[in-house]
mmCIF file of C-alpha atoms in Angstrom:
data_model
loop_
_atom_site.group_PDB
_atom_site.id
_atom_site.type_symbol
_atom_site.label_atom_id
_atom_site.label_comp_id
_atom_site.label_asym_id
_atom_site.label_seq_id
_atom_site.Cartn_x
_atom_site.Cartn_y
_atom_site.Cartn_z
ATOM 1 C CA UNK A 1 -0.160 9.429 -12.206
ATOM 2 C CA UNK A 2 0.421 10.077 -15.910
ATOM 3 C CA UNK A 3 2.943 12.837 -15.171
ATOM 4 C CA UNK A 4 4.875 10.876 -12.561
ATOM 5 C CA UNK A 5 5.484 7.991 -14.953
ATOM 6 C CA UNK A 6 7.971 9.737 -17.238
ATOM 7 C CA UNK A 7 9.455 11.557 -14.235
ATOM 8 C CA UNK A 8 10.013 8.297 -12.328
ATOM 9 C CA UNK A 9 11.309 6.224 -15.250
ATOM 10 C CA UNK A 10 13.489 8.802 -16.978
ATOM 11 C CA UNK A 11 14.453 11.504 -14.482
ATOM 12 C CA UNK A 12 14.699 9.574 -11.220
ATOM 13 C CA UNK A 13 15.800 6.131 -12.366
ATOM 14 C CA UNK A 14 17.562 7.027 -15.599
ATOM 15 C CA UNK A 15 17.143 5.352 -18.988
ATOM 16 C CA UNK A 16 18.603 1.986 -19.898
ATOM 17 C CA UNK A 17 17.774 0.148 -16.647
ATOM 18 C CA UNK A 18 15.731 -2.875 -17.799
ATOM 19 C CA UNK A 19 18.191 -5.172 -15.983
ATOM 20 C CA UNK A 20 17.707 -3.466 -12.626
ATOM 21 C CA UNK A 21 17.078 -6.720 -10.740
ATOM 22 C CA UNK A 22 20.211 -8.320 -12.171
ATOM 23 C CA UNK A 23 22.241 -5.212 -11.319
ATOM 24 C CA UNK A 24 20.933 -5.345 -7.748
ATOM 25 C CA UNK A 25 21.857 -9.008 -7.338
ATOM 26 C CA UNK A 26 25.397 -8.300 -8.549
ATOM 27 C CA UNK A 27 25.893 -5.806 -5.738
ATOM 28 C CA UNK A 28 23.769 -7.642 -3.178
ATOM 29 C CA UNK A 29 23.909 -11.399 -3.863
ATOM 30 C CA UNK A 30 21.457 -13.504 -1.802
ATOM 31 C CA UNK A 31 24.093 -14.612 0.699
ATOM 32 C CA UNK A 32 25.038 -10.990 1.442
ATOM 33 C CA UNK A 33 21.381 -10.014 1.894
ATOM 34 C CA UNK A 34 20.919 -12.882 4.348
ATOM 35 C CA UNK A 35 24.060 -11.900 6.268
ATOM 36 C CA UNK A 36 22.918 -8.260 6.577
ATOM 37 C CA UNK A 37 19.471 -9.219 7.879
ATOM 38 C CA UNK A 38 20.835 -11.815 10.295
ATOM 39 C CA UNK A 39 23.987 -10.098 11.526
ATOM 40 C CA UNK A 40 24.285 -6.582 10.098
ATOM 41 C CA UNK A 41 23.542 -3.292 11.765
ATOM 42 C CA UNK A 42 20.418 -1.194 11.416
ATOM 43 C CA UNK A 43 22.225 1.252 9.109
ATOM 44 C CA UNK A 44 23.234 -1.568 6.775
ATOM 45 C CA UNK A 45 19.654 -2.849 6.656
ATOM 46 C CA UNK A 46 18.261 0.605 5.852
ATOM 47 C CA UNK A 47 20.858 1.102 3.108
ATOM 48 C CA UNK A 48 19.993 -2.289 1.618
ATOM 49 C CA UNK A 49 16.260 -1.574 1.632
ATOM 50 C CA UNK A 50 16.708 1.888 0.122
ATOM 51 C CA UNK A 51 18.921 0.555 -2.656
ATOM 52 C CA UNK A 52 16.558 -2.361 -3.276
ATOM 53 C CA UNK A 53 13.566 -0.049 -3.652
ATOM 54 C CA UNK A 54 15.438 2.117 -6.106
ATOM 55 C CA UNK A 55 16.640 -0.791 -8.255
ATOM 56 C CA UNK A 56 13.827 -3.331 -8.158
ATOM 57 C CA UNK A 57 10.937 -0.885 -8.191
ATOM 58 C CA UNK A 58 12.194 0.518 -11.446
ATOM 59 C CA UNK A 59 10.550 -2.575 -12.936
ATOM 60 C CA UNK A 60 7.376 -2.005 -10.897
ATOM 61 C CA UNK A 61 7.364 1.767 -10.636
ATOM 62 C CA UNK A 62 3.684 2.049 -11.520
ATOM 63 C CA UNK A 63 2.789 0.813 -8.030
ATOM 64 C CA UNK A 64 4.849 3.579 -6.434
ATOM 65 C CA UNK A 65 3.159 6.108 -8.701
ATOM 66 C CA UNK A 66 -0.198 4.545 -7.920
ATOM 67 C CA UNK A 67 0.441 4.938 -4.195
ATOM 68 C CA UNK A 68 1.387 8.607 -4.518
ATOM 69 C CA UNK A 69 -1.609 9.311 -6.735
ATOM 70 C CA UNK A 70 -4.114 7.574 -4.457
ATOM 71 C CA UNK A 71 -2.752 9.480 -1.443
ATOM 72 C CA UNK A 72 -3.434 12.759 -3.245
ATOM 73 C CA UNK A 73 -6.903 11.597 -4.344
ATOM 74 C CA UNK A 74 -7.594 10.488 -0.774
ATOM 75 C CA UNK A 75 -6.668 13.913 0.569
ATOM 76 C CA UNK A 76 -8.945 15.570 -1.998
ATOM 77 C CA UNK A 77 -11.848 13.224 -1.201
ATOM 78 C CA UNK A 78 -11.381 13.765 2.529
ATOM 79 C CA UNK A 79 -11.143 17.537 2.422
ATOM 80 C CA UNK A 80 -14.103 17.917 0.030
ATOM 81 C CA UNK A 81 -16.359 15.435 1.829
ATOM 82 C CA UNK A 82 -16.812 13.314 -1.298
ATOM 83 C CA UNK A 83 -15.314 10.252 0.370
ATOM 84 C CA UNK A 84 -17.771 10.376 3.261
ATOM 85 C CA UNK A 85 -20.707 10.939 0.893
ATOM 86 C CA UNK A 86 -19.595 8.009 -1.252
ATOM 87 C CA UNK A 87 -19.786 5.536 1.625
ATOM 88 C CA UNK A 88 -22.960 7.020 3.105
ATOM 89 C CA UNK A 89 -24.891 7.197 -0.170
ATOM 90 C CA UNK A 90 -23.041 5.191 -2.854
ATOM 91 C CA UNK A 91 -26.094 5.160 -5.144
ATOM 92 C CA UNK A 92 -25.796 8.928 -5.366
ATOM 93 C CA UNK A 93 -22.717 8.254 -7.508
ATOM 94 C CA UNK A 94 -24.332 5.580 -9.691
ATOM 95 C CA UNK A 95 -23.869 7.480 -12.962
ATOM 96 C CA UNK A 96 -20.239 8.419 -12.330
ATOM 97 C CA UNK A 97 -19.588 5.010 -10.774
ATOM 98 C CA UNK A 98 -20.992 3.198 -13.791
ATOM 99 C CA UNK A 99 -18.968 5.302 -16.213
ATOM 100 C CA UNK A 100 -15.819 4.506 -14.243
ATOM 101 C CA UNK A 101 -16.695 0.867 -13.579
ATOM 102 C CA UNK A 102 -17.234 -0.113 -17.224
ATOM 103 C CA UNK A 103 -13.653 0.560 -18.410
ATOM 104 C CA UNK A 104 -12.320 -0.401 -14.982
ATOM 105 C CA UNK A 105 -13.909 -3.863 -15.136
ATOM 106 C CA UNK A 106 -12.744 -4.336 -18.734
ATOM 107 C CA UNK A 107 -9.205 -3.531 -17.630
ATOM 108 C CA UNK A 108 -9.357 -5.990 -14.720
ATOM 109 C CA UNK A 109 -10.825 -8.730 -16.939
ATOM 110 C CA UNK A 110 -8.044 -8.107 -19.435
ATOM 111 C CA UNK A 111 -5.490 -8.671 -16.674
ATOM 112 C CA UNK A 112 -7.205 -11.910 -15.642
ATOM 113 C CA UNK A 113 -7.134 -12.970 -19.285
ATOM 114 C CA UNK A 114 -3.375 -12.608 -19.511
ATOM 115 C CA UNK A 115 -3.120 -9.117 -21.023
ATOM 116 C CA UNK A 116 0.023 -7.358 -19.660
ATOM 117 C CA UNK A 117 -1.470 -4.732 -17.339
ATOM 118 C CA UNK A 118 1.747 -2.990 -16.388
ATOM 119 C CA UNK A 119 2.804 0.501 -17.434
ATOM 120 C CA UNK A 120 6.162 1.693 -18.663
ATOM 121 C CA UNK A 121 7.125 4.851 -20.518
ATOM 122 C CA UNK A 122 9.132 2.815 -23.020
ATOM 123 C CA UNK A 123 5.923 1.411 -24.478
ATOM 124 C CA UNK A 124 4.698 4.803 -25.692
ATOM 125 C CA UNK A 125 0.895 5.182 -25.994
ATOM 126 C CA UNK A 126 0.436 1.825 -24.269
ATOM 127 C CA UNK A 127 1.769 3.431 -21.084
ATOM 128 C CA UNK A 128 -1.020 6.030 -20.983
ATOM 129 C CA UNK A 129 -3.682 3.404 -21.702
ATOM 130 C CA UNK A 130 -2.529 1.116 -18.911
ATOM 131 C CA UNK A 131 -1.933 4.002 -16.479
ATOM 132 C CA UNK A 132 -5.518 5.158 -16.980
ATOM 133 C CA UNK A 133 -6.749 1.579 -16.573
ATOM 134 C CA UNK A 134 -4.953 1.193 -13.240
ATOM 135 C CA UNK A 135 -6.579 4.317 -11.826
ATOM 136 C CA UNK A 136 -10.049 3.442 -13.154
ATOM 137 C CA UNK A 137 -9.885 -0.126 -11.826
ATOM 138 C CA UNK A 138 -8.861 1.127 -8.371
ATOM 139 C CA UNK A 139 -11.743 3.632 -8.284
ATOM 140 C CA UNK A 140 -14.073 0.857 -9.459
ATOM 141 C CA UNK A 141 -13.118 -1.366 -6.527
ATOM 142 C CA UNK A 142 -13.646 1.523 -4.088
ATOM 143 C CA UNK A 143 -17.152 2.215 -5.454
ATOM 144 C CA UNK A 144 -18.121 -1.479 -5.474
ATOM 145 C CA UNK A 145 -16.891 -1.838 -1.901
ATOM 146 C CA UNK A 146 -18.997 1.179 -0.905
ATOM 147 C CA UNK A 147 -22.051 -0.537 -2.425
ATOM 148 C CA UNK A 148 -21.302 -3.796 -0.594
ATOM 149 C CA UNK A 149 -20.965 -1.934 2.708
ATOM 150 C CA UNK A 150 -24.617 -0.859 2.486
ATOM 151 C CA UNK A 151 -25.824 -4.475 2.454
ATOM 152 C CA UNK A 152 -26.576 -6.478 5.619
ATOM 153 C CA UNK A 153 -23.473 -8.655 5.314
ATOM 154 C CA UNK A 154 -21.419 -5.616 4.353
ATOM 155 C CA UNK A 155 -22.378 -3.862 7.596
ATOM 156 C CA UNK A 156 -20.903 -6.790 9.553
ATOM 157 C CA UNK A 157 -17.660 -6.575 7.547
ATOM 158 C CA UNK A 158 -17.444 -2.857 8.254
ATOM 159 C CA UNK A 159 -18.026 -3.390 11.969
ATOM 160 C CA UNK A 160 -15.208 -5.947 12.137
ATOM 161 C CA UNK A 161 -12.622 -4.172 10.004
ATOM 162 C CA UNK A 162 -13.382 -0.466 10.439
ATOM 163 C CA UNK A 163 -11.259 -0.005 13.612
ATOM 164 C CA UNK A 164 -8.140 -1.417 11.987
ATOM 165 C CA UNK A 165 -8.993 0.528 8.829
ATOM 166 C CA UNK A 166 -9.049 3.765 10.810
ATOM 167 C CA UNK A 167 -5.649 2.785 12.176
ATOM 168 C CA UNK A 168 -4.122 1.646 8.882
ATOM 169 C CA UNK A 169 -0.921 3.663 9.344
ATOM 170 C CA UNK A 170 -0.417 2.443 12.909
ATOM 171 C CA UNK A 171 -1.154 -1.112 11.761
ATOM 172 C CA UNK A 172 1.281 -0.920 8.845
ATOM 173 C CA UNK A 173 4.146 0.559 10.854
ATOM 174 C CA UNK A 174 3.341 -1.665 13.825
ATOM 175 C CA UNK A 175 3.476 -4.752 11.626
ATOM 176 C CA UNK A 176 6.823 -3.665 10.184
ATOM 177 C CA UNK A 177 8.166 -3.200 13.726
ATOM 178 C CA UNK A 178 6.963 -6.654 14.784
ATOM 179 C CA UNK A 179 8.504 -8.298 11.718
ATOM 180 C CA UNK A 180 11.774 -6.453 12.309
ATOM 181 C CA UNK A 181 11.948 -7.849 15.834
ATOM 182 C CA UNK A 182 11.111 -11.347 14.585
ATOM 183 C CA UNK A 183 13.459 -11.481 11.609
ATOM 184 C CA UNK A 184 16.314 -9.039 12.289
ATOM 185 C CA UNK A 185 19.420 -9.983 14.240
ATOM 186 C CA UNK A 186 18.638 -7.581 17.107
ATOM 187 C CA UNK A 187 15.466 -9.597 17.747
ATOM 188 C CA UNK A 188 14.858 -13.300 17.187
ATOM 189 C CA UNK A 189 17.049 -13.392 14.032
ATOM 190 C CA UNK A 190 14.716 -15.735 12.146
ATOM 191 C CA UNK A 191 15.359 -14.314 8.663
ATOM 192 C CA UNK A 192 15.826 -17.202 6.223
ATOM 193 C CA UNK A 193 15.103 -19.785 8.922
ATOM 194 C CA UNK A 194 11.318 -20.058 8.632
ATOM 195 C CA UNK A 195 9.865 -21.992 5.734
ATOM 196 C CA UNK A 196 6.459 -21.787 4.082
ATOM 197 C CA UNK A 197 3.746 -21.675 5.366
ATOM 198 C CA UNK A 198 5.057 -20.518 8.770
ATOM 199 C CA UNK A 199 5.769 -16.900 7.654
ATOM 200 C CA UNK A 200 2.160 -16.702 6.430
ATOM 201 C CA UNK A 201 0.909 -17.759 9.862
ATOM 202 C CA UNK A 202 3.199 -15.177 11.476
ATOM 203 C CA UNK A 203 1.688 -12.465 9.265
ATOM 204 C CA UNK A 204 -1.886 -13.575 10.009
ATOM 205 C CA UNK A 205 -1.346 -13.674 13.776
ATOM 206 C CA UNK A 206 0.389 -10.281 13.691
ATOM 207 C CA UNK A 207 -2.487 -8.724 11.743
ATOM 208 C CA UNK A 208 -5.071 -10.263 14.085
ATOM 209 C CA UNK A 209 -3.214 -8.907 17.114
ATOM 210 C CA UNK A 210 -3.001 -5.418 15.610
ATOM 211 C CA UNK A 211 -6.684 -5.540 14.657
ATOM 212 C CA UNK A 212 -7.566 -6.486 18.239
ATOM 213 C CA UNK A 213 -5.389 -3.634 19.488
ATOM 214 C CA UNK A 214 -7.277 -1.250 17.189
ATOM 215 C CA UNK A 215 -10.637 -2.349 18.673
ATOM 216 C CA UNK A 216 -9.451 -1.753 22.238
ATOM 217 C CA UNK A 217 -7.705 1.518 21.357
ATOM 218 C CA UNK A 218 -10.767 3.022 19.694
ATOM 219 C CA UNK A 219 -12.973 2.315 22.653
ATOM 220 C CA UNK A 220 -11.108 5.245 24.208
ATOM 221 C CA UNK A 221 -9.724 7.249 21.267
ATOM 222 C CA UNK A 222 -11.108 8.097 17.844
ATOM 223 C CA UNK A 223 -7.752 7.860 16.073
ATOM 224 C CA UNK A 224 -4.704 5.636 16.238
ATOM 225 C CA UNK A 225 -1.487 7.114 17.677
ATOM 226 C CA UNK A 226 0.262 7.543 14.313
ATOM 227 C CA UNK A 227 -2.964 8.745 12.669
ATOM 228 C CA UNK A 228 -3.188 11.447 15.345
ATOM 229 C CA UNK A 229 0.351 12.568 14.563
ATOM 230 C CA UNK A 230 -0.183 12.384 10.785
ATOM 231 C CA UNK A 231 -3.386 14.433 10.995
ATOM 232 C CA UNK A 232 -1.636 16.987 13.166
ATOM 233 C CA UNK A 233 1.152 17.372 10.620
ATOM 234 C CA UNK A 234 -1.190 17.595 7.609
ATOM 235 C CA UNK A 235 -4.524 19.160 8.574
ATOM 236 C CA UNK A 236 -3.091 20.793 11.713
ATOM 237 C CA UNK A 237 -5.979 19.640 13.861
ATOM 238 C CA UNK A 238 -6.794 16.542 15.874
ATOM 239 C CA UNK A 239 -9.759 14.798 17.410
ATOM 240 C CA UNK A 240 -9.696 13.301 20.888
#
């Protein structure tokens, strides 16, 4: 995470881009974005999204770096068995968890108190402090969630959400596909036509439907369809 910061900000995005959002809106004003989503082709939409990620996420690049870092940590925890041990016996990690949770909680409280908890290479040492805080706070939440899961109410939460959690990739991609059909011109073409809070209800119903699908799917299979493919491509083995 610390290494990817300078690489992302300087090498990939280039220096001198603090006005990335303004530069994006000059090339893609709101009316053009609306026209592409409502009437444009799939290629135009993909080009718009790719350009938007590159421009806008320059200002929020720490979340992209966070995602890449957590994927690598997740692989390491899965291959070593640490992740499974953590959720089976979270108290086994009470010393390490406490050492991580103390600075992690301080960092999260600082964010709630208005301290700017975002990282950028242009802020020098502040970047490394905040980058470390982001990782520690994320690990803190994982450990606290593992502790909650061992309680009576936590077991109910796990029973409800574990199927969709085991199909997180299928759920994410499936949700994106549903929203594309709802909002893009080749579907219902509702982009820019639904007003708050209707899009929130659409998202909630979509998630509930995908969660229900995950429950039914895992009565027969141990993994979601995209999880099966992803595991095949990474670990080169699958479970039925």
